[in-house]
Amino acid sequence: MATTVIGTREIRPIRFWESTNGQKAIMAVTGIVLLLFVFFHMLGNLQFFEGREQINFYGAALRRFPEALWAARVILLVSVVLHIWSSVKLAVRKNGARPTGYTARKNINSSYASRTMYWSGPILLAFIIYHLLHLTAGAIQPGGAFVEGDVYGNLVKGFSVWYVSLWYIISMILLGLHIRHGAWSLFQSLGMNHPRHTPLLKKLAMLFAVVVVLGYVAIPVSILAGVRP
Amino acid sequence: MRVTLKIWRQASRGGSGKFVSYPVDNVNPDMSMLECLDVLNEQLIERGEEPVAFEHDCREGICGSCGFMINGVAHGPLPATTVCQLTMRHFKDGETLTLEPWRARAFPLIKDLVVDRRSFDRIIASGGYISTSTGGACDGNDILVPKETADRAMDAAACIGCGACVAACPNASAALFTGAKITHLGVLPQGKPEQDRRAIAMVAQMNAEGFGGCTNIGECTGVCPKEIPLEVIAAMNRDYLRGSWRARDNVVTPIRPFTEWSTGSKLKNDPTGG
Ligand code: HEM
Ligand code: SF4
Ligand code: FES
């Protein structure tokens, strides 16, 4: 019998890195970093509703400690890169794993969000790039000139353009879907599942997703509606 | 009752296949799905046609031989039921049933509805056992096992290796199967000594076979005839992470899947003659 020994990953970190389970663990840990970012970024943004002064002050405050700002950015960048790297590795595997597809296959026990992670993820990536170019770098200036430091003004200008807001809102809904699955799935990936706790985790993931979507979407919606603090 | 069976016919591994529709009259509603195929096959043999190849053995839902997709659902519409236990009364009179084999790179098709699931055997061989010195049997209660632990082990050990989890998974991942095997030994005191090694070796073999990676979607547990819970996948992840962290030995030696179609490799000595 041909039992050739293959893939002897002698080096432990490489073996881990190359395994599906290792990649999922990397996704989970980087996912936690991204989830924390998403939550605190939302809290920061909501200062928009306290008026021009508060949100501009917040923007300036973040820039007062460039070392800390850049440290956070580097951590986020590394997380995003590792997160995407793992998702690409898993996607390549997925694409190779079923050369002949089914004529009919019905889903009977899964959420829409879980089945569309490979869609919501890459679209989020496109959104993140756009978002950085728009509101961080000011390289894209829909609705009027970007003014460095005037966070309030930049938000109002950008989101007054309906398609900018629409793209933002759609992206946030996809983020919500991504979180609705990701925020409980990461526990599973890290080896935590319990018949009593996991159903609760799924509910919390849903709650988290809803809060995040509402928190982010509130800003473009109120700007479009003309309600300005 | 009568049904129309639309069945995937494929003469051999290399060849191409297609769906062929067979009307079957006089179906007794109390027949199982497999008995319905038996009836069809008798008719085909009388007509001098090639009977439909499907796998079966115990016909009482415990061996894991049988299984195919019925209208897009592994083992058909009834939860916790293998196709050998699925009776025809669960279908409507006159219904068309589409029967399709498991489809996965690691399950190369052999003929019609039969696929080669030896990738599962190789996963088990890589670590799904405990090493023990043989000799006189020890006393039954030498090693105390709490009832709850025994129940958990038993629930995971209920996996019959049918492959429905892989078939239903959008990623074609074998995580539920491998997780069940890792869990049923890992929670017991007899399995603890090899827990780390087992998880690393079985995951390595699972990955070598060309299954997809699990993304916690959950279709597997929905079709599993033994209702193996997703919890076993978390247990596998836990054992794997812990094992990787603590591992000292690095002698993981997955063996090459010898069904060449499953790897795209060109091995000379394929025992199936592929
Ligand atoms: C703010 C942005 C993001 C957050 C908060 C986030 C969060 C998460 C979390 C928590 C998971 C679950 C991990 C696990 O189950 O182990 C996940 C999975 C996933 N992420 Fe992201 N992610 C983000 C951005 C992205 C991007 C930009 C991509 C792709 C290009 C992506 C692709 C994926 C994919 C494909 C999965 C599915 C893998 C799976 O479920 O196993 N994500 N994400
Ligand atoms: S886990 Fe369930 S579906 Fe998968 S092989 Fe075992 S019994 Fe079959
Ligand atoms: S024939 Fe044994 S489980 Fe169906």
Coordinates of C-alpha atoms and ligand atoms in Angstrom, one line a residue:
Chain A
M1 CA 0.0 0.0 0.0
A2 CA 1.3 3.4 -0.9
T3 CA 1.6 5.1 2.5
T4 CA 4.2 7.7 1.6
V5 CA 5.0 9.9 4.5
I6 CA 4.3 13.5 3.5
G7 CA 4.1 16.9 4.9
T8 CA 6.2 16.3 7.9
R9 CA 6.1 19.7 9.3
E10 CA 9.1 19.4 11.6
I11 CA 8.9 23.0 12.7
R12 CA 6.0 23.5 15.1
P13 CA 5.1 27.1 14.3
I14 CA 5.0 26.3 10.6
R15 CA 2.8 23.2 11.2
F16 CA 0.4 25.4 13.2
W17 CA 0.5 28.2 10.6
E18 CA -0.3 25.8 7.8
S19 CA -3.1 23.9 9.5
T20 CA -6.8 24.8 9.0
N21 CA -7.2 24.9 12.8
G22 CA -4.2 27.1 13.3
Q23 CA -5.5 29.5 10.6
K24 CA -8.9 29.6 12.3
A25 CA -7.2 30.4 15.6
I26 CA -5.3 33.3 13.9
M27 CA -8.6 34.6 12.4
A28 CA -10.2 34.4 15.8
V29 CA -7.5 36.3 17.7
T30 CA -7.2 39.0 15.0
G31 CA -11.0 39.0 14.8
I32 CA -11.1 39.9 18.5
V33 CA -8.7 42.9 17.9
L34 CA -10.9 44.0 15.0
L35 CA -14.1 43.6 17.1
L36 CA -12.6 45.7 19.9
F37 CA -11.6 48.3 17.4
V38 CA -15.0 48.4 15.8
F39 CA -16.6 48.9 19.2
F40 CA -14.4 51.7 20.4
H41 CA -14.3 53.4 17.1
M42 CA -18.1 53.4 17.2
L43 CA -18.1 55.0 20.6
G44 CA -15.6 57.6 19.4
N45 CA -17.7 58.4 16.4
L46 CA -20.9 58.8 18.4
Q47 CA -19.4 62.0 19.8
F48 CA -20.6 63.5 16.5
F49 CA -23.9 63.9 18.2
E50 CA -22.4 66.1 20.9
G51 CA -21.6 68.7 18.3
R52 CA -18.8 70.0 16.1
E53 CA -16.5 71.0 19.0
Q54 CA -16.6 67.6 20.8
I55 CA -15.9 65.5 17.7
N56 CA -13.2 67.8 16.5
F57 CA -11.6 67.8 19.9
Y58 CA -11.7 64.0 19.9
G59 CA -10.0 63.9 16.5
A60 CA -7.3 66.2 17.7
A61 CA -6.9 64.3 21.0
L62 CA -6.2 61.1 19.1
R63 CA -3.4 62.9 17.2
R64 CA -1.8 64.4 20.3
F65 CA 0.0 61.2 21.0
P66 CA 1.3 60.1 17.6
E67 CA 3.3 57.2 19.0
A68 CA 0.2 55.7 20.6
L69 CA -1.8 56.3 17.5
W70 CA 0.8 54.6 15.3
A71 CA 1.1 51.7 17.7
A72 CA -2.6 51.2 17.5
R73 CA -2.5 51.5 13.7
V74 CA 0.3 49.0 13.4
I75 CA -1.5 46.5 15.6
L76 CA -4.7 46.9 13.5
L77 CA -2.7 46.6 10.2
V78 CA -1.0 43.4 11.4
S79 CA -4.4 42.0 12.5
V80 CA -6.1 42.9 9.2
V81 CA -3.2 41.4 7.2
L82 CA -3.2 38.1 9.2
H83 CA -7.0 37.9 9.2
I84 CA -7.1 38.3 5.4
W85 CA -4.1 36.0 5.0
S86 CA -5.9 33.2 6.9
S87 CA -9.2 33.8 5.0
V88 CA -7.4 33.5 1.7
K89 CA -5.7 30.3 2.7
L90 CA -9.1 28.8 3.8
A91 CA -10.8 30.1 0.7
V92 CA -8.2 28.4 -1.5
R93 CA -8.8 25.1 0.4
K94 CA -12.5 25.5 0.1
N95 CA -12.3 26.0 -3.6
G96 CA -10.2 22.9 -4.1
A97 CA -12.2 20.7 -1.8
R98 CA -15.2 20.1 -4.0
P99 CA -14.2 19.8 -7.7
T100 CA -17.6 18.6 -8.8
G101 CA -20.4 20.6 -7.4
Y102 CA -23.9 19.5 -6.5
T103 CA -26.8 20.0 -8.8
A104 CA -28.9 20.7 -5.8
R105 CA -27.8 21.3 -2.2
K106 CA -30.1 22.7 0.4
N107 CA -29.1 24.5 3.5
I108 CA -31.0 23.3 6.5
N109 CA -29.0 24.3 9.5
S110 CA -27.0 27.5 9.1
S111 CA -27.3 31.2 9.2
Y112 CA -27.1 33.4 6.1
A113 CA -24.3 35.4 7.8
S114 CA -22.2 32.3 8.3
R115 CA -22.5 31.2 4.6
T116 CA -21.6 34.7 3.3
M117 CA -18.4 35.3 5.3
Y118 CA -16.3 35.1 2.2
W119 CA -18.5 37.8 0.7
S120 CA -18.9 40.2 3.6
G121 CA -15.2 40.0 4.4
P122 CA -13.7 41.1 1.1
I123 CA -16.4 43.8 0.6
L124 CA -15.5 45.1 4.1
L125 CA -11.9 45.3 2.9
A126 CA -12.9 47.4 -0.1
F127 CA -14.9 49.6 2.3
I128 CA -12.0 50.0 4.8
I129 CA -9.7 51.1 2.0
Y130 CA -12.3 53.6 0.7
H131 CA -13.1 54.8 4.2
L132 CA -9.4 55.5 5.0
L133 CA -8.9 57.4 1.8
H134 CA -12.1 59.4 2.5
L135 CA -12.0 60.3 6.1
T136 CA -8.5 59.7 7.3
A137 CA -6.3 60.7 4.4
G138 CA -8.7 63.0 2.6
A139 CA -7.6 61.6 -0.7
I140 CA -11.2 61.2 -1.9
Q141 CA -13.3 64.3 -1.4
P142 CA -16.9 63.7 -2.2
G143 CA -19.2 66.6 -1.4
G144 CA -16.5 69.2 -0.8
A145 CA -12.9 69.9 0.1
F146 CA -11.4 67.9 2.9
V147 CA -10.3 70.0 5.8
E148 CA -7.6 68.5 8.0
G149 CA -8.8 68.6 11.6
D150 CA -12.4 69.5 10.9
V151 CA -13.8 66.0 11.5
Y152 CA -17.4 67.4 11.8
G153 CA -17.2 69.3 8.6
N154 CA -15.7 66.4 6.7
L155 CA -18.4 64.0 7.9
V156 CA -21.2 66.4 6.9
K157 CA -19.7 67.1 3.5
G158 CA -19.1 63.4 2.7
F159 CA -22.3 62.0 4.0
S160 CA -24.5 64.7 2.3
V161 CA -23.7 62.9 -0.9
W162 CA -26.4 60.2 -1.0
Y163 CA -24.3 57.5 -2.6
V164 CA -21.5 57.9 -0.2
S165 CA -23.9 57.4 2.7
L166 CA -25.6 54.5 0.9
W167 CA -22.2 52.7 0.4
Y168 CA -21.4 53.3 4.0
I169 CA -24.7 52.0 5.2
I170 CA -24.5 48.9 3.1
S171 CA -21.0 48.2 4.3
M172 CA -22.1 48.6 7.9
I173 CA -24.9 46.1 7.4
L174 CA -22.3 43.7 6.0
L175 CA -20.1 44.4 9.0
G176 CA -23.1 43.5 11.1
L177 CA -23.5 40.2 9.3
H178 CA -19.8 39.5 9.6
I179 CA -20.0 40.1 13.3
R180 CA -23.2 38.2 13.8
H181 CA -21.4 35.0 12.8
G182 CA -17.8 36.0 13.7
A183 CA -18.4 37.1 17.3
W184 CA -19.6 33.7 18.4
S185 CA -17.6 31.6 15.9
L186 CA -14.3 32.9 17.3
F187 CA -15.0 31.2 20.6
Q188 CA -15.6 27.9 18.7
S189 CA -12.4 28.4 16.8
L190 CA -10.5 28.9 20.1
G191 CA -12.0 25.7 21.5
M192 CA -14.8 27.1 23.6
N193 CA -18.3 25.6 23.1
H194 CA -20.7 24.6 25.8
P195 CA -24.3 23.6 25.5
R196 CA -25.2 26.2 28.1
H197 CA -23.0 29.1 27.1
T198 CA -22.9 28.9 23.3
P199 CA -26.6 29.7 22.7
L200 CA -26.1 32.7 24.9
L201 CA -23.0 33.7 23.0
K202 CA -24.9 33.6 19.7
K203 CA -27.5 35.9 21.1
L204 CA -24.8 38.3 22.4
A205 CA -23.2 38.2 19.0
M206 CA -26.5 39.2 17.4
L207 CA -26.9 42.0 20.0
F208 CA -23.4 43.2 19.3
A209 CA -24.0 43.2 15.6
V210 CA -27.2 45.2 15.9
V211 CA -25.7 47.8 18.3
V212 CA -22.7 48.2 15.9
V213 CA -24.8 48.6 12.8
L214 CA -27.2 51.1 14.5
G215 CA -24.3 53.0 16.1
Y216 CA -22.5 53.5 12.9
V217 CA -25.4 54.0 10.6
A218 CA -26.9 56.7 12.9
I219 CA -24.4 59.3 11.6
P220 CA -25.0 59.2 7.8
V221 CA -28.7 58.8 8.4
S222 CA -29.0 61.9 10.6
I223 CA -26.8 63.9 8.2
L224 CA -28.9 62.9 5.2
A225 CA -32.1 63.6 7.2
G226 CA -30.7 67.1 8.0
V227 CA -30.6 66.5 11.7
R228 CA -27.3 68.1 12.7
P229 CA -26.2 68.6 16.3
Chain B
M1 CA -47.2 4.9 -4.3
R2 CA -44.9 5.9 -7.2
V3 CA -41.9 8.0 -7.3
T4 CA -39.4 9.1 -9.9
L5 CA -35.8 8.6 -9.0
K6 CA -33.4 10.9 -10.7
I7 CA -30.1 9.2 -10.1
W8 CA -26.5 10.1 -10.8
R9 CA -25.1 7.4 -13.1
Q10 CA -21.4 7.2 -13.6
A11 CA -19.7 4.0 -14.7
S12 CA -16.3 4.5 -13.3
R13 CA -14.0 6.9 -11.5
G14 CA -12.5 8.5 -14.4
G15 CA -15.6 8.8 -16.6
S16 CA -18.2 11.4 -16.7
G17 CA -21.6 11.0 -15.2
K18 CA -25.1 12.2 -15.8
F19 CA -28.6 12.1 -14.2
V20 CA -31.0 9.4 -15.4
S21 CA -34.6 9.4 -14.4
Y22 CA -36.3 6.1 -13.4
P23 CA -40.0 5.9 -12.6
V24 CA -40.6 3.3 -9.9
D25 CA -44.2 2.1 -9.5
N26 CA -45.6 0.0 -6.7
V27 CA -43.4 1.6 -4.0
N28 CA -44.5 0.3 -0.6
P29 CA -44.6 3.3 1.7
D30 CA -43.0 1.2 4.4
M31 CA -40.0 0.4 2.3
S32 CA -36.7 2.1 3.1
M33 CA -35.0 4.3 0.5
L34 CA -32.5 1.5 -0.1
E35 CA -35.3 -1.1 -0.5
C36 CA -36.8 1.2 -3.1
L37 CA -33.4 1.2 -4.9
D38 CA -33.4 -2.7 -4.6
V39 CA -36.8 -2.8 -6.4
L40 CA -35.5 -0.5 -9.1
N41 CA -32.4 -2.6 -9.5
E42 CA -34.3 -5.8 -9.9
Q43 CA -36.3 -4.1 -12.7
L44 CA -33.0 -2.9 -14.3
I45 CA -31.5 -6.3 -14.1
E46 CA -34.6 -7.9 -15.7
R47 CA -34.3 -5.3 -18.5
G48 CA -30.6 -6.2 -18.9
E49 CA -29.4 -2.8 -17.7
E50 CA -26.7 -2.0 -15.2
P51 CA -28.1 -1.8 -11.7
V52 CA -27.5 1.3 -9.6
A53 CA -24.5 0.9 -7.4
F54 CA -25.0 2.1 -3.8
E55 CA -23.3 1.2 -0.6
H56 CA -25.0 -0.5 2.3
D57 CA -24.4 -3.1 5.0
C58 CA -26.4 -3.2 8.3
R59 CA -29.5 -1.4 7.0
E60 CA -30.3 -0.5 10.6
G61 CA -28.5 2.9 10.8
I62 CA -25.4 1.8 12.7
C63 CA -22.7 0.9 10.2
G64 CA -22.2 4.1 8.3
S65 CA -22.0 2.4 4.9
C66 CA -25.0 4.0 3.2
G67 CA -25.6 7.6 2.3
F68 CA -26.3 9.9 -0.6
M69 CA -27.9 13.2 -1.2
I70 CA -31.7 13.2 -1.6
N71 CA -33.0 16.5 -3.1
G72 CA -29.9 18.3 -1.9
V73 CA -29.9 17.1 1.7
A74 CA -27.5 14.4 2.9
H75 CA -29.4 11.3 4.0
G76 CA -32.7 13.0 3.0
P77 CA -35.1 15.2 4.7
L78 CA -35.6 13.3 8.0
P79 CA -33.3 14.5 10.8
A80 CA -31.1 11.9 12.6
T81 CA -31.8 9.2 10.0
T82 CA -29.6 7.4 7.5
V83 CA -31.0 6.5 4.1
C84 CA -31.3 2.9 5.1
Q85 CA -33.7 3.9 7.9
L86 CA -35.6 6.5 5.8
T87 CA -38.9 5.1 4.8
M88 CA -40.7 6.1 1.6
R89 CA -43.8 7.3 3.4
H90 CA -41.9 10.5 4.2
F91 CA -42.2 11.4 0.5
K92 CA -45.2 12.4 -1.5
D93 CA -46.8 10.1 -4.0
G94 CA -45.5 11.1 -7.4
E95 CA -42.5 13.0 -6.1
T96 CA -39.2 13.2 -8.0
L97 CA -36.2 12.4 -5.8
T98 CA -32.8 13.5 -7.0
L99 CA -30.1 11.1 -5.7
E100 CA -26.6 12.3 -5.9
P101 CA -23.4 11.0 -4.4
W102 CA -21.3 12.8 -1.7
R103 CA -19.2 15.3 -3.5
A104 CA -15.8 16.1 -2.1
R105 CA -12.3 15.9 -3.4
A106 CA -11.3 13.7 -0.5
F107 CA -14.2 11.3 -1.4
P108 CA -13.4 10.3 -5.0
L109 CA -16.4 8.7 -6.7
I110 CA -16.1 5.0 -7.5
K111 CA -19.4 4.3 -9.2
D112 CA -22.9 5.8 -9.3
L113 CA -23.7 6.6 -5.7
V114 CA -20.6 5.0 -4.2
V115 CA -17.7 7.1 -3.1
D116 CA -14.3 6.2 -1.7
R117 CA -14.2 7.2 2.0
R118 CA -10.9 5.7 2.9
S119 CA -9.7 9.2 3.7
F120 CA -11.7 8.8 6.9
D121 CA -9.9 5.5 7.7
R122 CA -6.6 7.2 7.3
I123 CA -7.7 10.0 9.7
I124 CA -8.6 7.3 12.3
A125 CA -5.4 5.4 11.7
S126 CA -3.4 8.6 12.3
G127 CA -4.6 8.8 15.9
G128 CA -8.1 7.6 16.6
Y129 CA -7.0 4.9 19.0
I130 CA -5.4 4.4 22.4
S131 CA -2.2 2.6 22.9
T132 CA -2.4 0.0 25.5
S133 CA -0.4 -3.1 26.5
T134 CA -2.4 -6.2 25.9
G135 CA -2.5 -8.9 28.5
G136 CA -5.1 -9.9 31.0
A137 CA -8.1 -7.7 31.0
C138 CA -8.2 -5.2 33.9
D139 CA -11.1 -5.0 36.3
G140 CA -14.1 -3.3 34.9
N141 CA -14.0 -0.5 37.5
D142 CA -10.3 -0.1 37.7
I143 CA -10.5 3.3 36.1
L144 CA -13.4 5.3 37.4
V145 CA -15.2 7.3 34.7
P146 CA -17.9 9.8 35.8
K147 CA -21.3 9.1 34.3
E148 CA -21.4 12.5 32.6
T149 CA -18.0 12.0 31.0
A150 CA -19.0 8.5 29.8
D151 CA -22.1 10.0 28.3
R152 CA -20.2 12.7 26.5
A153 CA -17.7 10.2 25.2
M154 CA -20.5 7.9 24.1
D155 CA -22.4 10.7 22.3
A156 CA -19.3 11.5 20.3
A157 CA -18.5 7.8 19.7
A158 CA -21.9 7.4 18.1
C159 CA -20.4 8.8 14.9
I160 CA -20.7 6.0 12.3
G161 CA -18.3 7.6 9.8
C162 CA -20.9 8.0 7.1
G163 CA -19.5 11.1 5.6
A164 CA -22.7 13.1 5.5
C165 CA -21.0 16.0 7.4
V166 CA -18.5 16.4 4.6
A167 CA -21.1 16.1 2.0
A168 CA -23.3 18.8 3.5
C169 CA -20.5 21.2 4.4
P170 CA -20.2 24.2 2.1
N171 CA -16.4 23.9 2.7
A172 CA -16.4 20.1 2.3
S173 CA -14.7 20.0 5.7
A174 CA -14.3 16.9 7.8
A175 CA -14.2 18.8 11.1
L176 CA -17.3 17.1 12.6
F177 CA -16.1 13.6 11.9
T178 CA -12.5 14.3 13.1
G179 CA -13.8 16.3 16.1
A180 CA -16.1 13.4 17.1
K181 CA -13.2 10.9 16.9
I182 CA -10.9 13.2 18.9
T183 CA -13.5 13.9 21.5
H184 CA -14.7 10.5 22.2
L185 CA -11.2 9.4 23.2
G186 CA -10.0 12.7 24.5
V187 CA -12.6 13.1 27.3
L188 CA -11.9 9.6 28.8
P189 CA -9.1 8.9 31.2
Q190 CA -7.9 6.1 28.9
G191 CA -7.5 8.6 26.1
K192 CA -5.9 11.4 28.0
P193 CA -2.2 10.3 27.8
E194 CA -2.3 10.7 24.0
Q195 CA -4.6 13.6 23.8
D196 CA -2.1 16.2 22.4
R197 CA -0.5 13.9 19.9
R198 CA -3.8 12.6 18.8
A199 CA -5.2 16.0 17.9
I200 CA -2.1 17.1 16.1
A201 CA -1.8 13.9 14.1
M202 CA -5.5 13.6 13.2
V203 CA -5.7 17.3 12.1
A204 CA -2.5 16.9 10.1
Q205 CA -4.0 13.9 8.3
M206 CA -7.3 15.6 7.8
N207 CA -5.5 18.5 6.2
A208 CA -3.4 16.2 4.0
E209 CA -6.5 14.6 2.6
G210 CA -7.7 17.8 0.9
F211 CA -10.8 18.5 3.0
G212 CA -11.8 22.1 3.3
G213 CA -11.4 24.1 6.5
C214 CA -14.2 24.5 9.0
T215 CA -15.8 27.9 9.3
N216 CA -18.4 26.9 11.9
I217 CA -21.4 27.1 9.5
G218 CA -23.2 24.2 11.1
E219 CA -24.7 22.3 8.1
C220 CA -22.8 19.1 9.2
T221 CA -24.6 18.7 12.5
G222 CA -27.9 19.3 10.9
V223 CA -27.6 16.3 8.6
C224 CA -25.6 14.0 10.9
P225 CA -27.6 10.9 11.5
K226 CA -26.1 10.6 15.0
E227 CA -26.7 14.3 15.8
I228 CA -23.0 14.8 16.7
P229 CA -22.9 18.4 18.1
L230 CA -20.7 21.2 16.9
E231 CA -19.2 21.1 20.4
V232 CA -16.9 18.3 19.2
I233 CA -15.3 20.7 16.7
A234 CA -14.5 23.1 19.5
A235 CA -13.0 20.2 21.4
M236 CA -10.8 19.4 18.5
N237 CA -9.7 23.0 18.2
R238 CA -9.0 23.1 21.9
D239 CA -7.0 19.9 21.9
Y240 CA -5.1 21.0 18.8
L241 CA -4.3 24.4 20.2
R242 CA -3.3 23.0 23.5
G243 CA -1.3 20.2 21.9
S244 CA 0.5 22.6 19.6
W245 CA 1.4 24.8 22.5
R246 CA 2.7 22.0 24.6
A247 CA 4.1 19.6 22.0
R248 CA 7.6 18.4 22.4
D249 CA 7.7 15.6 19.9
N250 CA 7.4 16.5 16.3
V251 CA 6.8 13.2 14.6
V252 CA 3.6 13.9 12.8
T253 CA 3.6 11.8 9.7
P254 CA 0.5 12.1 7.7
I255 CA 0.4 9.5 5.0
R256 CA -0.3 10.4 1.4
P257 CA -3.8 9.8 0.3
F258 CA -3.4 7.0 -2.2
T259 CA -6.5 7.6 -4.2
E260 CA -4.8 9.7 -6.8
W261 CA -7.8 11.6 -7.8
S262 CA -8.0 13.0 -4.3
T263 CA -4.6 14.6 -4.5
G264 CA -4.1 15.1 -8.2
S265 CA -0.8 13.1 -7.7
K266 CA 0.2 10.4 -10.1
L267 CA 0.9 7.5 -7.8
K268 CA 1.7 4.2 -9.5
N269 CA 0.4 1.7 -7.1
D270 CA -3.2 2.7 -6.5
P271 CA -4.9 -0.4 -4.9
T272 CA -8.2 0.5 -6.5
G273 CA -6.6 0.2 -9.9
G274 CA -7.7 3.8 -10.7
Ligands
HEM1 C1 -13.6 45.3 10.8 C2 -13.5 44.4 10.2 C3 -13.6 42.9 10.6 C4 -14.0 42.3 11.8 C5 -14.4 42.9 13.0 C6 -13.9 40.9 11.5 C7 -14.1 39.9 12.5 C8 -14.2 38.5 12.2 C9 -14.4 37.5 13.2 C10 -14.5 37.8 14.7 C11 -14.4 36.3 12.5 C12 -14.6 35.0 13.1 C13 -13.3 34.3 13.3 C14 -13.4 32.8 13.7 O1 -14.5 32.3 13.6 O2 -12.4 32.3 14.2 C15 -14.2 36.6 11.2 C16 -14.2 35.6 10.1 C17 -13.9 35.9 8.8 N1 -13.4 37.1 8.3 FE1 -13.4 38.8 9.3 N2 -13.4 40.6 10.3 C18 -13.2 41.8 9.7 C19 -12.8 42.1 8.4 C20 -12.5 41.1 7.5 C21 -12.0 41.4 6.2 C22 -11.5 42.7 5.6 C23 -12.0 40.1 5.5 C24 -11.5 39.7 4.1 C25 -11.0 40.2 3.3 C26 -12.5 39.2 6.4 C27 -12.7 37.8 6.1 C28 -13.3 36.9 7.0 C29 -13.7 35.6 6.6 C30 -13.7 35.0 5.2 C31 -14.1 35.0 7.7 C32 -14.7 33.6 7.8 C33 -13.9 32.6 8.3 C34 -14.7 31.8 9.2 O3 -15.8 32.1 9.6 O4 -14.0 30.9 9.7 N3 -12.9 39.8 7.6 N4 -14.0 37.9 11.0
SF4_2 S1 -20.1 13.1 12.3 FE1 -22.2 12.4 11.8 S2 -22.4 12.9 9.6 FE2 -20.2 12.9 10.1 S3 -19.4 10.9 9.6 FE3 -20.0 10.9 11.8 S4 -22.1 10.1 11.8 FE4 -21.7 10.7 9.7
FES3 S1 -26.6 0.5 5.8 FE1 -25.6 0.6 7.8 S2 -26.1 2.7 8.3 FE2 -27.2 2.5 6.5

